[in-house]
mmCIF file with all atom_site columns, C-alpha atoms in Angstrom:
data_model
loop_
_atom_site.group_PDB
_atom_site.id
_atom_site.type_symbol
_atom_site.label_atom_id
_atom_site.label_alt_id
_atom_site.label_comp_id
_atom_site.label_asym_id
_atom_site.label_entity_id
_atom_site.label_seq_id
_atom_site.pdbx_PDB_ins_code
_atom_site.Cartn_x
_atom_site.Cartn_y
_atom_site.Cartn_z
_atom_site.occupancy
_atom_site.B_iso_or_equiv
_atom_site.pdbx_formal_charge
_atom_site.auth_seq_id
_atom_site.auth_comp_id
_atom_site.auth_asym_id
_atom_site.auth_atom_id
_atom_site.pdbx_PDB_model_num
ATOM 1   C CA . MET N 1 1   ? -99.642 -48.669 -166.260 1.00 37.00 ? 1   MET N CA 1
ATOM 2   C CA . SER N 1 2   ? -96.983 -47.252 -163.235 1.00 52.00 ? 2   SER N CA 1
ATOM 3   C CA . SER N 1 3   ? -94.935 -44.060 -163.856 1.00 68.00 ? 3   SER N CA 1
ATOM 4   C CA . GLY N 1 4   ? -91.922 -46.083 -162.496 1.00 88.00 ? 4   GLY N CA 1
ATOM 5   C CA . ILE N 1 5   ? -91.147 -43.520 -159.741 1.00 96.00 ? 5   ILE N CA 1
ATOM 6   C CA . ILE N 1 6   ? -89.633 -44.746 -156.947 1.00 97.00 ? 6   ILE N CA 1
ATOM 7   C CA . THR N 1 7   ? -89.788 -42.739 -153.287 1.00 98.00 ? 7   THR N CA 1
ATOM 8   C CA . ASN N 1 8   ? -88.203 -42.438 -150.413 1.00 98.00 ? 8   ASN N CA 1
ATOM 9   C CA . PRO N 1 9   ? -88.415 -40.843 -147.846 1.00 98.00 ? 9   PRO N CA 1
ATOM 10  C CA . SER N 1 10  ? -86.829 -37.432 -147.167 1.00 98.00 ? 10  SER N CA 1
ATOM 11  C CA . ALA N 1 11  ? -84.045 -36.909 -145.017 1.00 98.00 ? 11  ALA N CA 1
ATOM 12  C CA . PRO N 1 12  ? -84.006 -35.063 -141.141 1.00 98.00 ? 12  PRO N CA 1
ATOM 13  C CA . GLN N 1 13  ? -83.415 -31.580 -141.674 1.00 98.00 ? 13  GLN N CA 1
ATOM 14  C CA . VAL N 1 14  ? -80.175 -29.120 -140.463 1.00 98.00 ? 14  VAL N CA 1
ATOM 15  C CA . LYS N 1 15  ? -80.177 -27.939 -137.626 1.00 98.00 ? 15  LYS N CA 1
ATOM 16  C CA . PRO N 1 16  ? -81.679 -23.970 -137.953 1.00 97.00 ? 16  PRO N CA 1
ATOM 17  C CA . ALA N 1 17  ? -78.540 -22.541 -136.343 1.00 97.00 ? 17  ALA N CA 1
ATOM 18  C CA . ILE N 1 18  ? -76.566 -24.761 -138.728 1.00 98.00 ? 18  ILE N CA 1
ATOM 19  C CA . ILE N 1 19  ? -78.714 -23.213 -141.696 1.00 98.00 ? 19  ILE N CA 1
ATOM 20  C CA . GLU N 1 20  ? -77.889 -19.536 -139.685 1.00 97.00 ? 20  GLU N CA 1
ATOM 21  C CA . ALA N 1 21  ? -74.329 -19.632 -139.555 1.00 97.00 ? 21  ALA N CA 1
ATOM 22  C CA . LEU N 1 22  ? -74.308 -21.151 -143.143 1.00 98.00 ? 22  LEU N CA 1
ATOM 23  C CA . ARG N 1 23  ? -76.080 -17.835 -144.694 1.00 96.00 ? 23  ARG N CA 1
ATOM 24  C CA . GLY N 1 24  ? -73.268 -16.105 -144.148 1.00 94.00 ? 24  GLY N CA 1
ATOM 25  C CA . ILE N 1 25  ? -70.556 -17.716 -145.363 1.00 98.00 ? 25  ILE N CA 1
ATOM 26  C CA . ALA N 1 26  ? -69.132 -17.576 -148.630 1.00 98.00 ? 26  ALA N CA 1
ATOM 27  C CA . VAL N 1 27  ? -69.279 -20.209 -150.930 1.00 98.00 ? 27  VAL N CA 1
ATOM 28  C CA . PRO N 1 28  ? -65.365 -20.536 -151.897 1.00 97.00 ? 28  PRO N CA 1
ATOM 29  C CA . LEU N 1 29  ? -64.712 -20.028 -148.135 1.00 98.00 ? 29  LEU N CA 1
ATOM 30  C CA . LEU N 1 30  ? -66.513 -23.678 -147.702 1.00 98.00 ? 30  LEU N CA 1
ATOM 31  C CA . SER N 1 31  ? -65.079 -24.592 -150.355 1.00 97.00 ? 31  SER N CA 1
ATOM 32  C CA . ASP N 1 32  ? -61.515 -23.868 -149.445 1.00 97.00 ? 32  ASP N CA 1
ATOM 33  C CA . ASN N 1 33  ? -61.870 -26.090 -146.455 1.00 97.00 ? 33  ASN N CA 1
ATOM 34  C CA . LEU N 1 34  ? -63.762 -29.134 -148.689 1.00 95.00 ? 34  LEU N CA 1
ATOM 35  C CA . HIS N 1 35  ? -60.444 -30.036 -150.254 1.00 92.00 ? 35  HIS N CA 1
ATOM 36  C CA . ARG N 1 36  ? -61.787 -28.174 -153.181 1.00 92.00 ? 36  ARG N CA 1
ATOM 37  C CA . ASN N 1 37  ? -63.167 -30.955 -154.654 1.00 88.00 ? 37  ASN N CA 1
ATOM 38  C CA . ARG N 1 38  ? -67.250 -30.871 -153.420 1.00 87.00 ? 38  ARG N CA 1
ATOM 39  C CA . GLY N 1 39  ? -68.638 -27.506 -155.806 1.00 94.00 ? 39  GLY N CA 1
ATOM 40  C CA . SER N 1 40  ? -70.359 -28.120 -158.722 1.00 96.00 ? 40  SER N CA 1
ATOM 41  C CA . ILE N 1 41  ? -69.061 -27.061 -161.953 1.00 96.00 ? 41  ILE N CA 1
ATOM 42  C CA . GLY N 1 42  ? -70.619 -25.804 -165.259 1.00 97.00 ? 42  GLY N CA 1
ATOM 43  C CA . LEU N 1 43  ? -74.316 -24.810 -162.526 1.00 98.00 ? 43  LEU N CA 1
ATOM 44  C CA . SER N 1 44  ? -75.228 -21.127 -162.543 1.00 98.00 ? 44  SER N CA 1
ATOM 45  C CA . PRO N 1 45  ? -77.818 -19.224 -160.414 1.00 98.00 ? 45  PRO N CA 1
ATOM 46  C CA . TYR N 1 46  ? -80.574 -16.995 -162.997 1.00 98.00 ? 46  TYR N CA 1
ATOM 47  C CA . HIS N 1 47  ? -82.093 -15.282 -159.738 1.00 98.00 ? 47  HIS N CA 1
ATOM 48  C CA . ILE N 1 48  ? -81.405 -11.988 -158.117 1.00 98.00 ? 48  ILE N CA 1
ATOM 49  C CA . PRO N 1 49  ? -78.676 -12.606 -155.732 1.00 97.00 ? 49  PRO N CA 1
ATOM 50  C CA . ALA N 1 50  ? -79.039 -13.963 -152.268 1.00 97.00 ? 50  ALA N CA 1
ATOM 51  C CA . PRO N 1 51  ? -77.540 -16.943 -150.835 1.00 95.00 ? 51  PRO N CA 1
ATOM 52  C CA . LEU N 1 52  ? -78.967 -20.884 -150.485 1.00 98.00 ? 52  LEU N CA 1
ATOM 53  C CA . VAL N 1 53  ? -78.225 -23.052 -147.874 1.00 98.00 ? 53  VAL N CA 1
ATOM 54  C CA . GLY N 1 54  ? -81.089 -25.818 -146.839 1.00 98.00 ? 54  GLY N CA 1
ATOM 55  C CA . THR N 1 55  ? -81.468 -29.599 -146.477 1.00 98.00 ? 55  THR N CA 1
ATOM 56  C CA . ALA N 1 56  ? -81.161 -31.716 -150.012 1.00 99.00 ? 56  ALA N CA 1
ATOM 57  C CA . VAL N 1 57  ? -84.759 -32.826 -151.182 1.00 99.00 ? 57  VAL N CA 1
ATOM 58  C CA . THR N 1 58  ? -82.900 -35.278 -154.087 1.00 99.00 ? 58  THR N CA 1
ATOM 59  C CA . VAL N 1 59  ? -84.617 -36.531 -157.766 1.00 98.00 ? 59  VAL N CA 1
ATOM 60  C CA . ARG N 1 60  ? -82.682 -38.096 -160.505 1.00 98.00 ? 60  ARG N CA 1
ATOM 61  C CA . THR N 1 61  ? -85.752 -37.610 -163.507 1.00 98.00 ? 61  THR N CA 1
ATOM 62  C CA . ARG N 1 62  ? -84.299 -38.610 -166.968 1.00 96.00 ? 62  ARG N CA 1
ATOM 63  C CA . GLY N 1 63  ? -83.405 -35.704 -168.908 1.00 96.00 ? 63  GLY N CA 1
ATOM 64  C CA . GLY N 1 64  ? -86.239 -33.182 -170.258 1.00 97.00 ? 64  GLY N CA 1
ATOM 65  C CA . ASP N 1 65  ? -88.550 -35.386 -167.878 1.00 98.00 ? 65  ASP N CA 1
ATOM 66  C CA . ASN N 1 66  ? -90.487 -33.420 -165.208 1.00 98.00 ? 66  ASN N CA 1
ATOM 67  C CA . LEU N 1 67  ? -92.943 -35.921 -163.866 1.00 98.00 ? 67  LEU N CA 1
ATOM 68  C CA . ALA N 1 68  ? -90.118 -37.290 -160.919 1.00 98.00 ? 68  ALA N CA 1
ATOM 69  C CA . VAL N 1 69  ? -90.064 -33.365 -160.009 1.00 98.00 ? 69  VAL N CA 1
ATOM 70  C CA . LEU N 1 70  ? -93.204 -32.259 -159.889 1.00 98.00 ? 70  LEU N CA 1
ATOM 71  C CA . ARG N 1 71  ? -94.256 -35.732 -157.383 1.00 98.00 ? 71  ARG N CA 1
ATOM 72  C CA . ALA N 1 72  ? -90.743 -34.071 -155.196 1.00 98.00 ? 72  ALA N CA 1
ATOM 73  C CA . TYR N 1 73  ? -92.797 -31.672 -154.117 1.00 98.00 ? 73  TYR N CA 1
ATOM 74  C CA . ASP N 1 74  ? -94.897 -33.580 -151.911 1.00 98.00 ? 74  ASP N CA 1
ATOM 75  C CA . TYR N 1 75  ? -91.268 -34.471 -149.624 1.00 98.00 ? 75  TYR N CA 1
ATOM 76  C CA . CYS N 1 76  ? -90.218 -31.093 -149.057 1.00 98.00 ? 76  CYS N CA 1
ATOM 77  C CA . ARG N 1 77  ? -90.615 -29.203 -146.357 1.00 98.00 ? 77  ARG N CA 1
ATOM 78  C CA . PRO N 1 78  ? -90.170 -25.529 -145.698 1.00 98.00 ? 78  PRO N CA 1
ATOM 79  C CA . GLY N 1 79  ? -86.158 -25.373 -146.246 1.00 98.00 ? 79  GLY N CA 1
ATOM 80  C CA . ASP N 1 80  ? -85.159 -27.601 -147.954 1.00 98.00 ? 80  ASP N CA 1
ATOM 81  C CA . VAL N 1 81  ? -83.703 -27.407 -151.215 1.00 99.00 ? 81  VAL N CA 1
ATOM 82  C CA . MET N 1 82  ? -84.986 -29.659 -154.560 1.00 99.00 ? 82  MET N CA 1
ATOM 83  C CA . VAL N 1 83  ? -82.004 -30.651 -156.215 1.00 99.00 ? 83  VAL N CA 1
ATOM 84  C CA . ILE N 1 84  ? -82.662 -32.617 -159.904 1.00 99.00 ? 84  ILE N CA 1
ATOM 85  C CA . ASP N 1 85  ? -80.457 -34.368 -161.634 1.00 98.00 ? 85  ASP N CA 1
ATOM 86  C CA . ALA N 1 86  ? -81.602 -34.202 -165.041 1.00 98.00 ? 86  ALA N CA 1
ATOM 87  C CA . GLU N 1 87  ? -78.734 -35.724 -166.534 1.00 97.00 ? 87  GLU N CA 1
ATOM 88  C CA . GLY N 1 88  ? -77.382 -32.400 -168.019 1.00 98.00 ? 88  GLY N CA 1
ATOM 89  C CA . ASP N 1 89  ? -80.084 -32.477 -170.697 1.00 98.00 ? 89  ASP N CA 1
ATOM 90  C CA . LEU N 1 90  ? -80.313 -28.754 -172.396 1.00 98.00 ? 90  LEU N CA 1
ATOM 91  C CA . ARG N 1 91  ? -83.339 -30.007 -175.069 1.00 98.00 ? 91  ARG N CA 1
ATOM 92  C CA . ASN N 1 92  ? -85.876 -29.971 -172.857 1.00 98.00 ? 92  ASN N CA 1
ATOM 93  C CA . ALA N 1 93  ? -86.757 -27.401 -169.878 1.00 98.00 ? 93  ALA N CA 1
ATOM 94  C CA . ILE N 1 94  ? -87.232 -28.991 -166.657 1.00 98.00 ? 94  ILE N CA 1
ATOM 95  C CA . PHE N 1 95  ? -88.546 -26.707 -164.802 1.00 98.00 ? 95  PHE N CA 1
ATOM 96  C CA . GLY N 1 96  ? -89.962 -22.683 -165.505 1.00 98.00 ? 96  GLY N CA 1
ATOM 97  C CA . GLY N 1 97  ? -91.194 -19.527 -163.695 1.00 98.00 ? 97  GLY N CA 1
ATOM 98  C CA . ILE N 1 98  ? -94.687 -21.560 -162.109 1.00 98.00 ? 98  ILE N CA 1
ATOM 99  C CA . MET N 1 99  ? -92.583 -24.774 -160.524 1.00 98.00 ? 99  MET N CA 1
ATOM 100 C CA . SER N 1 100 ? -90.212 -22.123 -159.007 1.00 98.00 ? 100 SER N CA 1
ATOM 101 C CA . PHE N 1 101 ? -93.246 -19.658 -157.775 1.00 98.00 ? 101 PHE N CA 1
ATOM 102 C CA . ALA N 1 102 ? -94.691 -22.895 -156.201 1.00 98.00 ? 102 ALA N CA 1
ATOM 103 C CA . ALA N 1 103 ? -91.390 -23.446 -154.655 1.00 98.00 ? 103 ALA N CA 1
ATOM 104 C CA . TYR N 1 104 ? -90.978 -19.917 -152.955 1.00 98.00 ? 104 TYR N CA 1
ATOM 105 C CA . SER N 1 105 ? -94.694 -20.181 -152.128 1.00 98.00 ? 105 SER N CA 1
ATOM 106 C CA . LEU N 1 106 ? -94.004 -23.149 -150.082 1.00 98.00 ? 106 LEU N CA 1
ATOM 107 C CA . GLY N 1 107 ? -90.810 -22.456 -148.183 1.00 98.00 ? 107 GLY N CA 1
ATOM 108 C CA . LEU N 1 108 ? -88.091 -24.025 -150.140 1.00 98.00 ? 108 LEU N CA 1
ATOM 109 C CA . ALA N 1 109 ? -84.867 -22.916 -150.040 1.00 98.00 ? 109 ALA N CA 1
ATOM 110 C CA . GLY N 1 110 ? -83.993 -23.243 -153.507 1.00 98.00 ? 110 GLY N CA 1
ATOM 111 C CA . MET N 1 111 ? -84.228 -24.527 -156.659 1.00 99.00 ? 111 MET N CA 1
ATOM 112 C CA . ILE N 1 112 ? -81.090 -26.836 -158.533 1.00 99.00 ? 112 ILE N CA 1
ATOM 113 C CA . VAL N 1 113 ? -80.881 -28.964 -162.101 1.00 98.00 ? 113 VAL N CA 1
ATOM 114 C CA . ASP N 1 114 ? -78.670 -30.097 -164.261 1.00 98.00 ? 114 ASP N CA 1
ATOM 115 C CA . GLY N 1 115 ? -80.595 -30.031 -166.942 1.00 98.00 ? 115 GLY N CA 1
ATOM 116 C CA . ALA N 1 116 ? -82.009 -26.848 -168.590 1.00 98.00 ? 116 ALA N CA 1
ATOM 117 C CA . ILE N 1 117 ? -85.015 -23.797 -167.158 1.00 98.00 ? 117 ILE N CA 1
ATOM 118 C CA . ARG N 1 118 ? -87.065 -21.432 -168.621 1.00 98.00 ? 118 ARG N CA 1
ATOM 119 C CA . ASP N 1 119 ? -88.735 -18.187 -167.903 1.00 98.00 ? 119 ASP N CA 1
ATOM 120 C CA . ILE N 1 120 ? -85.186 -16.729 -167.161 1.00 98.00 ? 120 ILE N CA 1
ATOM 121 C CA . ALA N 1 121 ? -86.996 -12.892 -167.114 1.00 98.00 ? 121 ALA N CA 1
ATOM 122 C CA . GLU N 1 122 ? -89.292 -14.072 -164.894 1.00 98.00 ? 122 GLU N CA 1
ATOM 123 C CA . ILE N 1 123 ? -86.429 -16.240 -162.598 1.00 98.00 ? 123 ILE N CA 1
ATOM 124 C CA . GLY N 1 124 ? -84.499 -13.329 -162.927 1.00 98.00 ? 124 GLY N CA 1
ATOM 125 C CA . ALA N 1 125 ? -87.177 -11.242 -161.775 1.00 98.00 ? 125 ALA N CA 1
ATOM 126 C CA . ARG N 1 126 ? -86.599 -13.369 -158.119 1.00 98.00 ? 126 ARG N CA 1
ATOM 127 C CA . THR N 1 127 ? -84.324 -13.346 -155.275 1.00 98.00 ? 127 THR N CA 1
ATOM 128 C CA . PHE N 1 128 ? -85.530 -17.309 -155.083 1.00 98.00 ? 128 PHE N CA 1
ATOM 129 C CA . PRO N 1 129 ? -82.735 -19.045 -155.489 1.00 98.00 ? 129 PRO N CA 1
ATOM 130 C CA . VAL N 1 130 ? -82.659 -21.555 -158.566 1.00 98.00 ? 130 VAL N CA 1
ATOM 131 C CA . TYR N 1 131 ? -79.080 -22.974 -160.506 1.00 98.00 ? 131 TYR N CA 1
ATOM 132 C CA . ALA N 1 132 ? -79.515 -24.266 -163.439 1.00 98.00 ? 132 ALA N CA 1
ATOM 133 C CA . ARG N 1 133 ? -77.347 -26.393 -166.801 1.00 98.00 ? 133 ARG N CA 1
ATOM 134 C CA . GLY N 1 134 ? -78.434 -23.945 -169.303 1.00 98.00 ? 134 GLY N CA 1
ATOM 135 C CA . VAL N 1 135 ? -82.198 -22.739 -170.682 1.00 98.00 ? 135 VAL N CA 1
ATOM 136 C CA . SER N 1 136 ? -84.374 -24.197 -173.379 1.00 98.00 ? 136 SER N CA 1
ATOM 137 C CA . HIS N 1 137 ? -87.619 -22.624 -174.384 1.00 98.00 ? 137 HIS N CA 1
ATOM 138 C CA . ARG N 1 138 ? -89.266 -25.998 -175.261 1.00 98.00 ? 138 ARG N CA 1
ATOM 139 C CA . GLY N 1 139 ? -91.238 -27.733 -172.519 1.00 97.00 ? 139 GLY N CA 1
ATOM 140 C CA . PRO N 1 140 ? -90.323 -30.503 -170.694 1.00 98.00 ? 140 PRO N CA 1
ATOM 141 C CA . TYR N 1 141 ? -92.720 -34.215 -171.171 1.00 97.00 ? 141 TYR N CA 1
ATOM 142 C CA . LYS N 1 142 ? -94.160 -35.710 -168.099 1.00 97.00 ? 142 LYS N CA 1
ATOM 143 C CA . ASP N 1 143 ? -94.042 -39.477 -168.742 1.00 96.00 ? 143 ASP N CA 1
ATOM 144 C CA . GLY N 1 144 ? -91.079 -40.516 -165.869 1.00 96.00 ? 144 GLY N CA 1
ATOM 145 C CA . PRO N 1 145 ? -89.177 -42.578 -164.709 1.00 96.00 ? 145 PRO N CA 1
ATOM 146 C CA . GLY N 1 146 ? -87.672 -40.861 -161.402 1.00 98.00 ? 146 GLY N CA 1
ATOM 147 C CA . GLU N 1 147 ? -86.238 -41.476 -158.120 1.00 98.00 ? 147 GLU N CA 1
ATOM 148 C CA . ILE N 1 148 ? -86.923 -39.079 -155.201 1.00 98.00 ? 148 ILE N CA 1
ATOM 149 C CA . ASN N 1 149 ? -84.550 -39.292 -152.542 1.00 98.00 ? 149 ASN N CA 1
ATOM 150 C CA . VAL N 1 150 ? -81.528 -41.433 -153.692 1.00 98.00 ? 150 VAL N CA 1
ATOM 151 C CA . PRO N 1 151 ? -77.894 -40.125 -153.968 1.00 98.00 ? 151 PRO N CA 1
ATOM 152 C CA . ILE N 1 152 ? -77.401 -37.717 -157.633 1.00 98.00 ? 152 ILE N CA 1
ATOM 153 C CA . SER N 1 153 ? -75.072 -36.204 -159.007 1.00 98.00 ? 153 SER N CA 1
ATOM 154 C CA . VAL N 1 154 ? -74.953 -32.194 -160.204 1.00 98.00 ? 154 VAL N CA 1
ATOM 155 C CA . GLY N 1 155 ? -72.564 -30.831 -162.260 1.00 97.00 ? 155 GLY N CA 1
ATOM 156 C CA . GLY N 1 156 ? -69.975 -33.726 -161.103 1.00 96.00 ? 156 GLY N CA 1
ATOM 157 C CA . MET N 1 157 ? -71.402 -32.839 -157.095 1.00 97.00 ? 157 MET N CA 1
ATOM 158 C CA . VAL N 1 158 ? -72.969 -35.748 -155.241 1.00 98.00 ? 158 VAL N CA 1
ATOM 159 C CA . VAL N 1 159 ? -75.730 -35.020 -153.604 1.00 98.00 ? 159 VAL N CA 1
ATOM 160 C CA . CYS N 1 160 ? -77.047 -37.099 -150.975 1.00 98.00 ? 160 CYS N CA 1
ATOM 161 C CA . PRO N 1 161 ? -80.650 -36.634 -149.856 1.00 98.00 ? 161 PRO N CA 1
ATOM 162 C CA . GLY N 1 162 ? -79.981 -34.883 -146.258 1.00 98.00 ? 162 GLY N CA 1
ATOM 163 C CA . ASP N 1 163 ? -77.160 -33.269 -147.333 1.00 98.00 ? 163 ASP N CA 1
ATOM 164 C CA . ILE N 1 164 ? -76.712 -29.129 -146.420 1.00 98.00 ? 164 ILE N CA 1
ATOM 165 C CA . VAL N 1 165 ? -76.834 -27.670 -149.684 1.00 98.00 ? 165 VAL N CA 1
ATOM 166 C CA . VAL N 1 166 ? -74.922 -23.617 -149.947 1.00 98.00 ? 166 VAL N CA 1
ATOM 167 C CA . GLY N 1 167 ? -74.842 -21.469 -152.764 1.00 98.00 ? 167 GLY N CA 1
ATOM 168 C CA . ASP N 1 168 ? -73.989 -17.922 -153.963 1.00 98.00 ? 168 ASP N CA 1
ATOM 169 C CA . GLN N 1 169 ? -72.738 -15.643 -157.298 1.00 97.00 ? 169 GLN N CA 1
ATOM 170 C CA . ASP N 1 170 ? -69.617 -18.448 -157.202 1.00 97.00 ? 170 ASP N CA 1
ATOM 171 C CA . GLY N 1 171 ? -71.613 -21.744 -157.389 1.00 97.00 ? 171 GLY N CA 1
ATOM 172 C CA . LEU N 1 172 ? -72.571 -24.836 -155.247 1.00 98.00 ? 172 LEU N CA 1
ATOM 173 C CA . CYS N 1 173 ? -71.585 -26.846 -152.754 1.00 98.00 ? 173 CYS N CA 1
ATOM 174 C CA . ALA N 1 174 ? -72.901 -30.044 -150.629 1.00 98.00 ? 174 ALA N CA 1
ATOM 175 C CA . PHE N 1 175 ? -72.162 -31.717 -147.801 1.00 98.00 ? 175 PHE N CA 1
ATOM 176 C CA . SER N 1 176 ? -73.029 -33.771 -145.160 1.00 98.00 ? 176 SER N CA 1
ATOM 177 C CA . PRO N 1 177 ? -74.625 -32.621 -141.798 1.00 98.00 ? 177 PRO N CA 1
ATOM 178 C CA . ASP N 1 178 ? -72.205 -34.326 -139.544 1.00 98.00 ? 178 ASP N CA 1
ATOM 179 C CA . ILE N 1 179 ? -69.297 -31.729 -140.603 1.00 98.00 ? 179 ILE N CA 1
ATOM 180 C CA . ALA N 1 180 ? -70.902 -28.577 -140.990 1.00 98.00 ? 180 ALA N CA 1
ATOM 181 C CA . GLN N 1 181 ? -69.491 -27.917 -137.675 1.00 97.00 ? 181 GLN N CA 1
ATOM 182 C CA . SER N 1 182 ? -65.832 -28.116 -138.902 1.00 98.00 ? 182 SER N CA 1
ATOM 183 C CA . VAL N 1 183 ? -66.009 -26.860 -141.527 1.00 98.00 ? 183 VAL N CA 1
ATOM 184 C CA . ILE N 1 184 ? -68.114 -23.858 -140.661 1.00 98.00 ? 184 ILE N CA 1
ATOM 185 C CA . GLU N 1 185 ? -65.426 -23.385 -137.567 1.00 98.00 ? 185 GLU N CA 1
ATOM 186 C CA . LYS N 1 186 ? -62.374 -23.847 -140.121 1.00 98.00 ? 186 LYS N CA 1
ATOM 187 C CA . ALA N 1 187 ? -64.261 -21.342 -142.850 1.00 98.00 ? 187 ALA N CA 1
ATOM 188 C CA . LEU N 1 188 ? -64.655 -18.488 -140.184 1.00 98.00 ? 188 LEU N CA 1
ATOM 189 C CA . VAL N 1 189 ? -60.515 -18.775 -139.047 1.00 98.00 ? 189 VAL N CA 1
ATOM 190 C CA . GLN N 1 190 ? -59.793 -18.564 -142.822 1.00 97.00 ? 190 GLN N CA 1
ATOM 191 C CA . ARG N 1 191 ? -62.049 -15.746 -143.357 1.00 97.00 ? 191 ARG N CA 1
ATOM 192 C CA . GLN N 1 192 ? -59.972 -13.312 -140.486 1.00 97.00 ? 192 GLN N CA 1
ATOM 193 C CA . ASN N 1 193 ? -57.551 -14.449 -142.263 1.00 96.00 ? 193 ASN N CA 1
ATOM 194 C CA . GLU N 1 194 ? -58.356 -13.592 -145.481 1.00 96.00 ? 194 GLU N CA 1
ATOM 195 C CA . GLU N 1 195 ? -59.950 -10.015 -143.612 1.00 97.00 ? 195 GLU N CA 1
ATOM 196 C CA . ALA N 1 196 ? -56.268 -9.651  -142.539 1.00 96.00 ? 196 ALA N CA 1
ATOM 197 C CA . THR N 1 197 ? -54.541 -9.861  -144.972 1.00 95.00 ? 197 THR N CA 1
ATOM 198 C CA . MET N 1 198 ? -56.745 -7.445  -147.033 1.00 96.00 ? 198 MET N CA 1
ATOM 199 C CA . GLN N 1 199 ? -55.816 -5.055  -144.772 1.00 97.00 ? 199 GLN N CA 1
ATOM 200 C CA . VAL N 1 200 ? -52.190 -6.004  -145.376 1.00 96.00 ? 200 VAL N CA 1
ATOM 201 C CA . ILE N 1 201 ? -52.307 -5.457  -149.002 1.00 96.00 ? 201 ILE N CA 1
ATOM 202 C CA . ARG N 1 202 ? -54.037 -1.675  -147.746 1.00 96.00 ? 202 ARG N CA 1
ATOM 203 C CA . ASP N 1 203 ? -50.999 -0.880  -145.723 1.00 96.00 ? 203 ASP N CA 1
ATOM 204 C CA . GLY N 1 204 ? -48.850 -1.269  -149.070 1.00 95.00 ? 204 GLY N CA 1
ATOM 205 C CA . ARG N 1 205 ? -47.456 -4.517  -146.048 1.00 95.00 ? 205 ARG N CA 1
ATOM 206 C CA . TRP N 1 206 ? -47.797 -6.953  -148.310 1.00 93.00 ? 206 TRP N CA 1
ATOM 207 C CA . ASN N 1 207 ? -44.606 -9.720  -148.252 1.00 93.00 ? 207 ASN N CA 1
ATOM 208 C CA . ARG N 1 208 ? -44.646 -11.807 -150.839 1.00 92.00 ? 208 ARG N CA 1
ATOM 209 C CA . SER N 1 209 ? -41.841 -14.387 -150.058 1.00 91.00 ? 209 SER N CA 1
ATOM 210 C CA . PHE N 1 210 ? -43.695 -17.012 -150.027 1.00 90.00 ? 210 PHE N CA 1
ATOM 211 C CA . VAL N 1 211 ? -43.907 -17.096 -153.911 1.00 92.00 ? 211 VAL N CA 1
ATOM 212 C CA . ASP N 1 212 ? -40.887 -18.410 -153.341 1.00 91.00 ? 212 ASP N CA 1
ATOM 213 C CA . ALA N 1 213 ? -41.141 -21.679 -151.264 1.00 90.00 ? 213 ALA N CA 1
ATOM 214 C CA . LEU N 1 214 ? -43.882 -22.229 -153.203 1.00 90.00 ? 214 LEU N CA 1
ATOM 215 C CA . GLU N 1 215 ? -41.603 -21.708 -157.067 1.00 90.00 ? 215 GLU N CA 1
ATOM 216 C CA . ALA N 1 216 ? -39.173 -23.860 -155.268 1.00 89.00 ? 216 ALA N CA 1
ATOM 217 C CA . ARG N 1 217 ? -41.713 -26.632 -154.186 1.00 88.00 ? 217 ARG N CA 1
ATOM 218 C CA . CYS N 1 218 ? -42.206 -27.457 -157.981 1.00 88.00 ? 218 CYS N CA 1
ATOM 219 C CA . MET N 1 219 ? -39.542 -27.677 -159.216 1.00 76.00 ? 219 MET N CA 1
ATOM 220 C CA . ASN N 1 220 ? -37.985 -30.774 -160.551 1.00 61.00 ? 220 ASN N CA 1
#
């Protein structure tokens, strides 16, 4: 009897230079330069703070079932991020300590699931990035169906195979490698501007006259 798992080849990996450049940029800076509408909502980090940057290998699975997730390891390479759309279901954990450790051992850059995980004390003692919607001690089913390397949605964020996924303690964002260089350049400029603003505040010279213009714009 078929499990109904549909598989597709993994997309090309993002260039190492892009990955390294993004590793030092905070997610809010990237989000601000992605129209502030491409980040996930409701997914939290469960690991010791550490940056997440990698190429998306996507999985769509029935809530509470991880058969497609187990198969997806065969499509992951070192540096990939396994991104799992589990329908936001919190009744059964999709993975826990063993599967996340296996991902780390295979060189994955992290795991993300719009669903539940378990063994959070174990996961929380590691720097290997794990993001999830919630926690359930109840284990997963292994019956399928599922899909690998198809467009998915996690936390309201669309992720396509081969997208760049970046995460930190503020959350997650994903975008196409085609726009990576532009996003990086804009984020770095914004970081410089923010650092300059912080210095102005330290010096007691923060001019808030811009608030008048913002308020006037909102008046009917």
